[in-house]
PDB file of C-alpha atoms and ligand atoms in Angstrom:
ATOM      1  CA  UNK A 321       5.902 -14.740 -14.054  1.00 77.00           C
ATOM      2  CA  UNK A 322       3.647 -11.710 -14.284  1.00 96.00           C
ATOM      3  CA  UNK A 323       3.417  -9.247 -11.422  1.00 98.00           C
ATOM      4  CA  UNK A 324       0.398  -6.953 -11.184  1.00 98.00           C
ATOM      5  CA  UNK A 325       0.224  -3.959  -8.869  1.00 98.00           C
ATOM      6  CA  UNK A 326      -2.960  -2.698  -7.244  1.00 98.00           C
ATOM      7  CA  UNK A 327      -2.643   0.937  -6.193  1.00 98.00           C
ATOM      8  CA  UNK A 328      -5.145   1.841  -3.456  1.00 98.00           C
ATOM      9  CA  UNK A 329      -5.825   5.545  -3.911  1.00 98.00           C
ATOM     10  CA  UNK A 330      -9.526   5.833  -3.123  1.00 98.00           C
ATOM     11  CA  UNK A 331      -9.340   7.265   0.404  1.00 95.00           C
ATOM     12  CA  UNK A 332     -10.942  10.590   1.235  1.00 91.00           C
ATOM     13  CA  UNK A 333      -8.026  11.769   3.378  1.00 85.00           C
ATOM     14  CA  UNK A 334     -10.198  13.840   5.680  1.00 85.00           C
ATOM     15  CA  UNK A 335      -7.369  14.342   8.172  1.00 85.00           C
ATOM     16  CA  UNK A 336      -5.490  16.406   5.581  1.00 87.00           C
ATOM     17  CA  UNK A 337      -8.309  18.943   5.566  1.00 86.00           C
ATOM     18  CA  UNK A 338      -7.913  19.540   1.813  1.00 88.00           C
ATOM     19  CA  UNK A 339     -10.649  20.296  -0.727  1.00 90.00           C
ATOM     20  CA  UNK A 340      -9.918  17.070  -2.601  1.00 94.00           C
ATOM     21  CA  UNK A 341      -9.136  13.404  -1.881  1.00 95.00           C
ATOM     22  CA  UNK A 342      -5.687  12.672  -0.463  1.00 95.00           C
ATOM     23  CA  UNK A 343      -4.432  11.087  -3.706  1.00 97.00           C
ATOM     24  CA  UNK A 344      -4.914  14.424  -5.490  1.00 97.00           C
ATOM     25  CA  UNK A 345      -3.341  16.701  -2.910  1.00 96.00           C
ATOM     26  CA  UNK A 346      -0.127  18.266  -4.220  1.00 95.00           C
ATOM     27  CA  UNK A 347       3.205  16.729  -3.369  1.00 95.00           C
ATOM     28  CA  UNK A 348       6.031  18.624  -5.056  1.00 92.00           C
ATOM     29  CA  UNK A 349       4.807  19.465  -8.545  1.00 92.00           C
ATOM     30  CA  UNK A 350       2.188  16.768  -9.013  1.00 95.00           C
ATOM     31  CA  UNK A 351      -0.732  15.050  -7.248  1.00 97.00           C
ATOM     32  CA  UNK A 352       0.359  12.628  -4.504  1.00 97.00           C
ATOM     33  CA  UNK A 353      -0.890   9.658  -6.547  1.00 98.00           C
ATOM     34  CA  UNK A 354       1.547  10.509  -9.358  1.00 98.00           C
ATOM     35  CA  UNK A 355       4.616   9.746  -7.253  1.00 97.00           C
ATOM     36  CA  UNK A 356       3.871   6.089  -6.433  1.00 98.00           C
ATOM     37  CA  UNK A 357       2.191   5.548  -9.813  1.00 98.00           C
ATOM     38  CA  UNK A 358       5.297   6.682 -11.710  1.00 98.00           C
ATOM     39  CA  UNK A 359       7.583   4.638  -9.461  1.00 98.00           C
ATOM     40  CA  UNK A 360       5.506   1.465  -9.958  1.00 98.00           C
ATOM     41  CA  UNK A 361       5.348   2.105 -13.701  1.00 98.00           C
ATOM     42  CA  UNK A 362       9.133   2.543 -13.922  1.00 98.00           C
ATOM     43  CA  UNK A 363       9.865  -0.621 -11.945  1.00 98.00           C
ATOM     44  CA  UNK A 364      11.146  -3.575 -13.959  1.00 98.00           C
ATOM     45  CA  UNK A 365       9.448  -5.829 -11.373  1.00 98.00           C
ATOM     46  CA  UNK A 366       5.945  -4.651 -12.306  1.00 98.00           C
ATOM     47  CA  UNK A 367       4.098  -5.679 -15.473  1.00 98.00           C
ATOM     48  CA  UNK A 368       0.735  -3.937 -15.067  1.00 98.00           C
ATOM     49  CA  UNK A 369      -1.149  -1.662 -12.674  1.00 98.00           C
ATOM     50  CA  UNK A 370      -4.786  -1.307 -11.582  1.00 98.00           C
ATOM     51  CA  UNK A 371      -5.661   1.919  -9.770  1.00 98.00           C
ATOM     52  CA  UNK A 372      -8.562   2.287  -7.317  1.00 98.00           C
ATOM     53  CA  UNK A 373      -9.618   5.937  -7.492  1.00 98.00           C
ATOM     54  CA  UNK A 374     -12.029   7.900  -5.303  1.00 97.00           C
ATOM     55  CA  UNK A 375     -15.589   8.067  -6.711  1.00 97.00           C
ATOM     56  CA  UNK A 376     -15.685  10.843  -9.318  1.00 96.00           C
ATOM     57  CA  UNK A 377     -11.883  10.942  -9.655  1.00 97.00           C
ATOM     58  CA  UNK A 378     -11.427   8.044 -12.106  1.00 97.00           C
ATOM     59  CA  UNK A 379     -10.995  10.366 -15.100  1.00 97.00           C
ATOM     60  CA  UNK A 380      -8.381  12.608 -13.421  1.00 97.00           C
ATOM     61  CA  UNK A 381      -6.507   9.457 -12.363  1.00 98.00           C
ATOM     62  CA  UNK A 382      -6.399   8.176 -15.957  1.00 97.00           C
ATOM     63  CA  UNK A 383      -5.389  11.610 -17.260  1.00 97.00           C
ATOM     64  CA  UNK A 384      -2.608  11.791 -14.684  1.00 98.00           C
ATOM     65  CA  UNK A 385      -1.312   8.369 -15.757  1.00 98.00           C
ATOM     66  CA  UNK A 386      -1.330   9.554 -19.383  1.00 98.00           C
ATOM     67  CA  UNK A 387       0.441  12.812 -18.529  1.00 97.00           C
ATOM     68  CA  UNK A 388       3.149  10.905 -16.701  1.00 97.00           C
ATOM     69  CA  UNK A 389       3.508   8.471 -19.598  1.00 97.00           C
ATOM     70  CA  UNK A 390       2.602   5.502 -17.390  1.00 97.00           C
ATOM     71  CA  UNK A 391       2.204   2.744 -19.975  1.00 97.00           C
ATOM     72  CA  UNK A 392       1.451  -0.082 -17.551  1.00 98.00           C
ATOM     73  CA  UNK A 393      -1.895   1.187 -16.218  1.00 98.00           C
ATOM     74  CA  UNK A 394      -4.425  -1.411 -17.320  1.00 97.00           C
ATOM     75  CA  UNK A 395      -7.527   0.019 -15.678  1.00 97.00           C
ATOM     76  CA  UNK A 396      -8.862   2.379 -13.078  1.00 98.00           C
ATOM     77  CA  UNK A 397     -11.771   1.272 -10.887  1.00 98.00           C
ATOM     78  CA  UNK A 398     -14.000   3.248  -8.561  1.00 98.00           C
ATOM     79  CA  UNK A 399     -12.905   2.517  -5.010  1.00 97.00           C
ATOM     80  CA  UNK A 400     -15.158   1.254  -2.229  1.00 96.00           C
ATOM     81  CA  UNK A 401     -16.108   2.469   1.241  1.00 95.00           C
ATOM     82  CA  UNK A 402     -13.000   0.995   2.904  1.00 96.00           C
ATOM     83  CA  UNK A 403      -9.448   0.286   1.795  1.00 97.00           C
ATOM     84  CA  UNK A 404     -10.156  -3.448   1.732  1.00 97.00           C
ATOM     85  CA  UNK A 405     -13.224  -2.943  -0.444  1.00 97.00           C
ATOM     86  CA  UNK A 406     -11.222  -0.765  -2.833  1.00 97.00           C
ATOM     87  CA  UNK A 407      -8.544  -3.454  -3.126  1.00 98.00           C
ATOM     88  CA  UNK A 408     -11.207  -6.113  -3.691  1.00 98.00           C
ATOM     89  CA  UNK A 409     -12.743  -4.086  -6.547  1.00 98.00           C
ATOM     90  CA  UNK A 410      -9.315  -3.560  -8.145  1.00 98.00           C
ATOM     91  CA  UNK A 411      -8.391  -7.217  -7.701  1.00 98.00           C
ATOM     92  CA  UNK A 412     -11.398  -8.142  -9.841  1.00 98.00           C
ATOM     93  CA  UNK A 413      -9.623  -6.412 -12.748  1.00 98.00           C
ATOM     94  CA  UNK A 414      -6.437  -8.448 -12.350  1.00 98.00           C
ATOM     95  CA  UNK A 415      -6.492 -11.312 -14.879  1.00 97.00           C
ATOM     96  CA  UNK A 416      -6.290 -14.954 -13.837  1.00 95.00           C
ATOM     97  CA  UNK A 417      -2.844 -15.285 -15.506  1.00 96.00           C
ATOM     98  CA  UNK A 418      -1.247 -12.901 -13.010  1.00 98.00           C
ATOM     99  CA  UNK A 419       1.108 -14.887 -10.796  1.00 98.00           C
ATOM    100  CA  UNK A 420       1.773 -12.250  -8.168  1.00 98.00           C
ATOM    101  CA  UNK A 421      -0.207  -9.261  -6.928  1.00 98.00           C
ATOM    102  CA  UNK A 422       1.485  -6.438  -5.121  1.00 98.00           C
ATOM    103  CA  UNK A 423      -0.791  -4.035  -3.230  1.00 98.00           C
ATOM    104  CA  UNK A 424       0.426  -0.533  -2.493  1.00 98.00           C
ATOM    105  CA  UNK A 425      -1.079   2.516  -0.768  1.00 98.00           C
ATOM    106  CA  UNK A 426      -0.917   5.726  -2.777  1.00 98.00           C
ATOM    107  CA  UNK A 427      -0.621   7.379   0.647  1.00 97.00           C
ATOM    108  CA  UNK A 428       2.990   6.071   0.743  1.00 98.00           C
ATOM    109  CA  UNK A 429       4.538   8.028  -2.155  1.00 98.00           C
ATOM    110  CA  UNK A 430       8.273   7.515  -1.546  1.00 97.00           C
ATOM    111  CA  UNK A 431       8.463   3.987  -2.931  1.00 98.00           C
ATOM    112  CA  UNK A 432      11.994   2.799  -3.562  1.00 98.00           C
ATOM    113  CA  UNK A 433      12.471   0.085  -6.188  1.00 98.00           C
ATOM    114  CA  UNK A 434      14.602  -1.866  -3.690  1.00 98.00           C
ATOM    115  CA  UNK A 435      11.497  -2.435  -1.527  1.00 98.00           C
ATOM    116  CA  UNK A 436       9.557  -3.735  -4.535  1.00 98.00           C
ATOM    117  CA  UNK A 437      12.449  -6.079  -5.280  1.00 98.00           C
ATOM    118  CA  UNK A 438      12.556  -7.320  -1.666  1.00 98.00           C
ATOM    119  CA  UNK A 439       8.853  -8.186  -1.468  1.00 98.00           C
ATOM    120  CA  UNK A 440       8.643  -9.792  -4.907  1.00 98.00           C
ATOM    121  CA  UNK A 441      11.795 -11.898  -4.604  1.00 98.00           C
ATOM    122  CA  UNK A 442      10.975 -13.121  -1.058  1.00 98.00           C
ATOM    123  CA  UNK A 443       7.777 -14.693  -2.449  1.00 97.00           C
ATOM    124  CA  UNK A 444       9.999 -17.223  -4.249  1.00 95.00           C
ATOM    125  CA  UNK A 445      10.718 -18.765  -0.833  1.00 96.00           C
ATOM    126  CA  UNK A 446       7.149 -20.148  -0.801  1.00 96.00           C
ATOM    127  CA  UNK A 447       5.408 -17.683   1.544  1.00 98.00           C
ATOM    128  CA  UNK A 448       1.724 -16.725   1.288  1.00 98.00           C
ATOM    129  CA  UNK A 449       2.546 -13.071   1.666  1.00 98.00           C
ATOM    130  CA  UNK A 450       5.411 -10.629   2.142  1.00 98.00           C
ATOM    131  CA  UNK A 451       5.139  -7.455   4.213  1.00 98.00           C
ATOM    132  CA  UNK A 452       7.783  -4.713   4.375  1.00 98.00           C
ATOM    133  CA  UNK A 453       8.057  -3.593   7.976  1.00 98.00           C
ATOM    134  CA  UNK A 454      10.135  -1.426  10.284  1.00 98.00           C
ATOM    135  CA  UNK A 455      11.014  -1.674  13.971  1.00 97.00           C
ATOM    136  CA  UNK A 456       9.027   0.215  16.607  1.00 96.00           C
ATOM    137  CA  UNK A 457      11.299   2.930  18.035  1.00 94.00           C
ATOM    138  CA  UNK A 458       9.171   3.853  21.061  1.00 96.00           C
ATOM    139  CA  UNK A 459       8.190   1.868  24.142  1.00 96.00           C
ATOM    140  CA  UNK A 460       4.637   0.590  23.589  1.00 96.00           C
ATOM    141  CA  UNK A 461       1.963   0.484  26.319  1.00 97.00           C
ATOM    142  CA  UNK A 462      -1.387  -1.268  26.222  1.00 97.00           C
ATOM    143  CA  UNK A 463      -3.964   0.940  27.929  1.00 98.00           C
ATOM    144  CA  UNK A 464      -7.497   0.723  29.259  1.00 98.00           C
ATOM    145  CA  UNK A 465      -8.744   4.296  29.020  1.00 98.00           C
ATOM    146  CA  UNK A 466      -5.844   6.226  30.530  1.00 97.00           C
ATOM    147  CA  UNK A 467      -4.606   3.402  32.760  1.00 98.00           C
ATOM    148  CA  UNK A 468      -1.562   1.464  31.588  1.00 98.00           C
ATOM    149  CA  UNK A 469      -2.332  -2.264  31.513  1.00 98.00           C
ATOM    150  CA  UNK A 470       1.026  -3.530  30.287  1.00 97.00           C
ATOM    151  CA  UNK A 471       4.239  -2.668  28.481  1.00 97.00           C
ATOM    152  CA  UNK A 472       4.665  -4.716  25.316  1.00 96.00           C
ATOM    153  CA  UNK A 473       8.073  -6.042  24.289  1.00 96.00           C
ATOM    154  CA  UNK A 474       8.823  -3.885  21.258  1.00 95.00           C
ATOM    155  CA  UNK A 475      11.394  -6.374  19.968  1.00 95.00           C
ATOM    156  CA  UNK A 476       8.410  -8.512  18.933  1.00 95.00           C
ATOM    157  CA  UNK A 477       6.616  -5.669  17.163  1.00 97.00           C
ATOM    158  CA  UNK A 478       6.878  -4.284  13.632  1.00 97.00           C
ATOM    159  CA  UNK A 479       5.107  -1.465  11.814  1.00 97.00           C
ATOM    160  CA  UNK A 480       3.675  -2.883   8.588  1.00 98.00           C
ATOM    161  CA  UNK A 481       4.026  -0.904   5.370  1.00 98.00           C
ATOM    162  CA  UNK A 482       3.153  -1.454   1.715  1.00 98.00           C
ATOM    163  CA  UNK A 483       3.770  -2.697  -0.981  1.00 98.00           C
ATOM    164  CA  UNK A 484       2.720  -6.146   0.224  1.00 98.00           C
ATOM    165  CA  UNK A 485       3.125  -9.040  -2.234  1.00 98.00           C
ATOM    166  CA  UNK A 486       1.083 -12.229  -2.549  1.00 98.00           C
ATOM    167  CA  UNK A 487       0.629 -15.153  -4.920  1.00 98.00           C
ATOM    168  CA  UNK A 488      -2.506 -13.968  -6.754  1.00 98.00           C
ATOM    169  CA  UNK A 489      -4.571 -17.052  -5.865  1.00 98.00           C
ATOM    170  CA  UNK A 490      -3.802 -16.638  -2.162  1.00 98.00           C
ATOM    171  CA  UNK A 491      -4.879 -12.992  -2.260  1.00 98.00           C
ATOM    172  CA  UNK A 492      -8.068 -13.756  -4.172  1.00 98.00           C
ATOM    173  CA  UNK A 493      -9.073 -16.385  -1.614  1.00 98.00           C
ATOM    174  CA  UNK A 494      -8.314 -13.996   1.235  1.00 98.00           C
ATOM    175  CA  UNK A 495     -10.638 -11.418  -0.347  1.00 98.00           C
ATOM    176  CA  UNK A 496     -13.577 -13.798  -0.772  1.00 96.00           C
ATOM    177  CA  UNK A 497     -16.601 -12.795   1.295  1.00 88.00           C
ATOM    178  CA  UNK A 498     -16.760  -9.815   3.622  1.00 89.00           C
ATOM    179  CA  UNK A 499     -13.443  -7.984   3.901  1.00 93.00           C
ATOM    180  CA  UNK A 500     -14.865  -5.151   6.001  1.00 83.00           C
ATOM    181  CA  UNK A 501     -12.372  -2.885   7.650  1.00 85.00           C
ATOM    182  CA  UNK A 502      -9.143  -4.912   7.359  1.00 94.00           C
ATOM    183  CA  UNK A 503      -6.420  -2.260   7.447  1.00 93.00           C
ATOM    184  CA  UNK A 504      -3.973  -4.265   5.347  1.00 96.00           C
ATOM    185  CA  UNK A 505      -4.110  -7.229   2.962  1.00 98.00           C
ATOM    186  CA  UNK A 506      -1.742  -9.451   4.917  1.00 98.00           C
ATOM    187  CA  UNK A 507      -4.133  -9.551   7.892  1.00 97.00           C
ATOM    188  CA  UNK A 508      -6.769 -11.202   5.666  1.00 98.00           C
ATOM    189  CA  UNK A 509      -4.212 -13.775   4.481  1.00 98.00           C
ATOM    190  CA  UNK A 510      -3.103 -14.391   8.099  1.00 97.00           C
ATOM    191  CA  UNK A 511      -6.746 -14.871   9.169  1.00 96.00           C
ATOM    192  CA  UNK A 512      -6.953 -17.782   6.727  1.00 95.00           C
ATOM    193  CA  UNK A 513      -3.850 -19.379   8.175  1.00 97.00           C
ATOM    194  CA  UNK A 514      -1.485 -18.032   5.510  1.00 98.00           C
ATOM    195  CA  UNK A 515       2.245 -17.820   6.299  1.00 98.00           C
ATOM    196  CA  UNK A 516       3.383 -14.228   5.985  1.00 98.00           C
ATOM    197  CA  UNK A 517       6.992 -13.036   6.126  1.00 98.00           C
ATOM    198  CA  UNK A 518       8.298  -9.578   7.012  1.00 98.00           C
ATOM    199  CA  UNK A 519      11.210  -8.101   5.086  1.00 98.00           C
ATOM    200  CA  UNK A 520      12.946  -4.792   5.838  1.00 98.00           C
ATOM    201  CA  UNK A 521      10.736  -1.832   4.952  1.00 98.00           C
ATOM    202  CA  UNK A 522      11.895   1.734   4.475  1.00 98.00           C
ATOM    203  CA  UNK A 523      11.451   4.695   6.838  1.00 96.00           C
ATOM    204  CA  UNK A 524      10.891   6.910   3.766  1.00 96.00           C
ATOM    205  CA  UNK A 525       7.781   4.839   3.003  1.00 96.00           C
ATOM    206  CA  UNK A 526       5.914   6.735   5.732  1.00 94.00           C
ATOM    207  CA  UNK A 527       2.184   7.118   5.246  1.00 95.00           C
ATOM    208  CA  UNK A 528       0.850  10.587   4.529  1.00 96.00           C
ATOM    209  CA  UNK A 529      -1.893  11.337   7.025  1.00 93.00           C
ATOM    210  CA  UNK A 530      -1.694  15.036   7.845  1.00 92.00           C
ATOM    211  CA  UNK A 531      -0.164  18.237   6.465  1.00 91.00           C
ATOM    212  CA  UNK A 532       3.079  17.746   8.416  1.00 93.00           C
ATOM    213  CA  UNK A 533       3.599  14.340   6.742  1.00 94.00           C
ATOM    214  CA  UNK A 534       3.252  16.062   3.356  1.00 93.00           C
ATOM    215  CA  UNK A 535       6.030  18.498   4.286  1.00 93.00           C
ATOM    216  CA  UNK A 536       8.275  15.649   5.429  1.00 94.00           C
ATOM    217  CA  UNK A 537       7.606  13.676   2.248  1.00 95.00           C
ATOM    218  CA  UNK A 538       8.279  16.635  -0.048  1.00 93.00           C
ATOM    219  CA  UNK A 539      11.669  17.025   1.629  1.00 92.00           C
ATOM    220  CA  UNK A 540      12.412  13.434   0.573  1.00 91.00           C
ATOM    221  CA  UNK A 541      11.550  13.898  -3.118  1.00 89.00           C
TER     222      UNK A 541
HETATM  223  O1  C5P B1071      -6.937   6.086   5.077  1.00 55.27           O
HETATM  224  P1  C5P B1071      -5.571   5.484   4.968  1.00 55.27           P
HETATM  225  O2  C5P B1071      -4.484   6.508   4.761  1.00 55.27           O
HETATM  226  O3  C5P B1071      -5.249   4.475   6.016  1.00 55.27           O
HETATM  227  O4  C5P B1071      -5.622   4.659   3.603  1.00 55.27           O
HETATM  228  C1  C5P B1071      -4.562   3.860   3.177  1.00 55.27           C
HETATM  229  C2  C5P B1071      -4.639   3.737   1.661  1.00 55.27           C
HETATM  230  O5  C5P B1071      -5.855   3.105   1.298  1.00 55.27           O
HETATM  231  C3  C5P B1071      -4.600   5.105   0.969  1.00 55.27           C
HETATM  232  O6  C5P B1071      -3.695   5.052  -0.126  1.00 55.27           O
HETATM  233  C4  C5P B1071      -6.031   5.316   0.539  1.00 55.27           C
HETATM  234  O7  C5P B1071      -6.173   6.048  -0.661  1.00 55.27           O
HETATM  235  C5  C5P B1071      -6.526   3.885   0.333  1.00 55.27           C
HETATM  236  N1  C5P B1071      -7.983   3.772   0.527  1.00 55.27           N
HETATM  237  C6  C5P B1071      -8.756   3.292  -0.521  1.00 55.27           C
HETATM  238  N2  C5P B1071     -10.133   3.228  -0.364  1.00 55.27           N
HETATM  239  C7  C5P B1071     -10.718   3.612   0.779  1.00 55.27           C
HETATM  240  C8  C5P B1071      -9.925   4.082   1.864  1.00 55.27           C
HETATM  241  C9  C5P B1071      -8.550   4.147   1.709  1.00 55.27           C
HETATM  242  O8  C5P B1071      -8.227   2.946  -1.588  1.00 55.27           O
HETATM  243  N3  C5P B1071     -12.036   3.560   0.871  1.00 55.27           N
END
């Protein structure tokens, strides 16, 4: 069974306020992208990797992979206007023989191999997709402007992370047509009636959005 990883790294990361795309902002002693790329490359669960890089940053992404000795990077595509479009463009580079595709956000650098193992192995149970997720610690309110409409039972809620794993054919079908602004891959699979399972995520898999997140992540390296 071959497992391909798509690494979505084509975001602009405007909220970081840096002079470069988020994937190339420094985390520790290398660009942010390097952390998840190296961890995917080292994983025995992953056979090959396709990177979606920001327009104009394809070459630096390939050079970074070479510097890190990442031997599994098969290609690097130019990302699209949204995350979903970037994943769709990368998915086109995944060969038909791939059995499983795992999609990961470069914005979540602290990727533990145990999470990769959990999402890949759970697919053997026959699901259409596997999502690592964590509980919601705070009480959640639905609001209309600044008026509280209701309090939602947080026991029923999860925060979805990546990497998310799918049988490749299921993911390809989910990405047919307009994928627009879907914020994760599983939502596209769910929209087609796919059965998606959550498995335990990892609090260290937090998404880097602003400068404070970068500080927290570097403390976890
Ligand atoms: O913007 P946000 O942090 O939600 O993006 C999540 C992931 O999707 C990031 O790793 C980012 O690089 C990626 N992305 C992408 N192409 C875009 C927008 C975001 O690959 N056009």
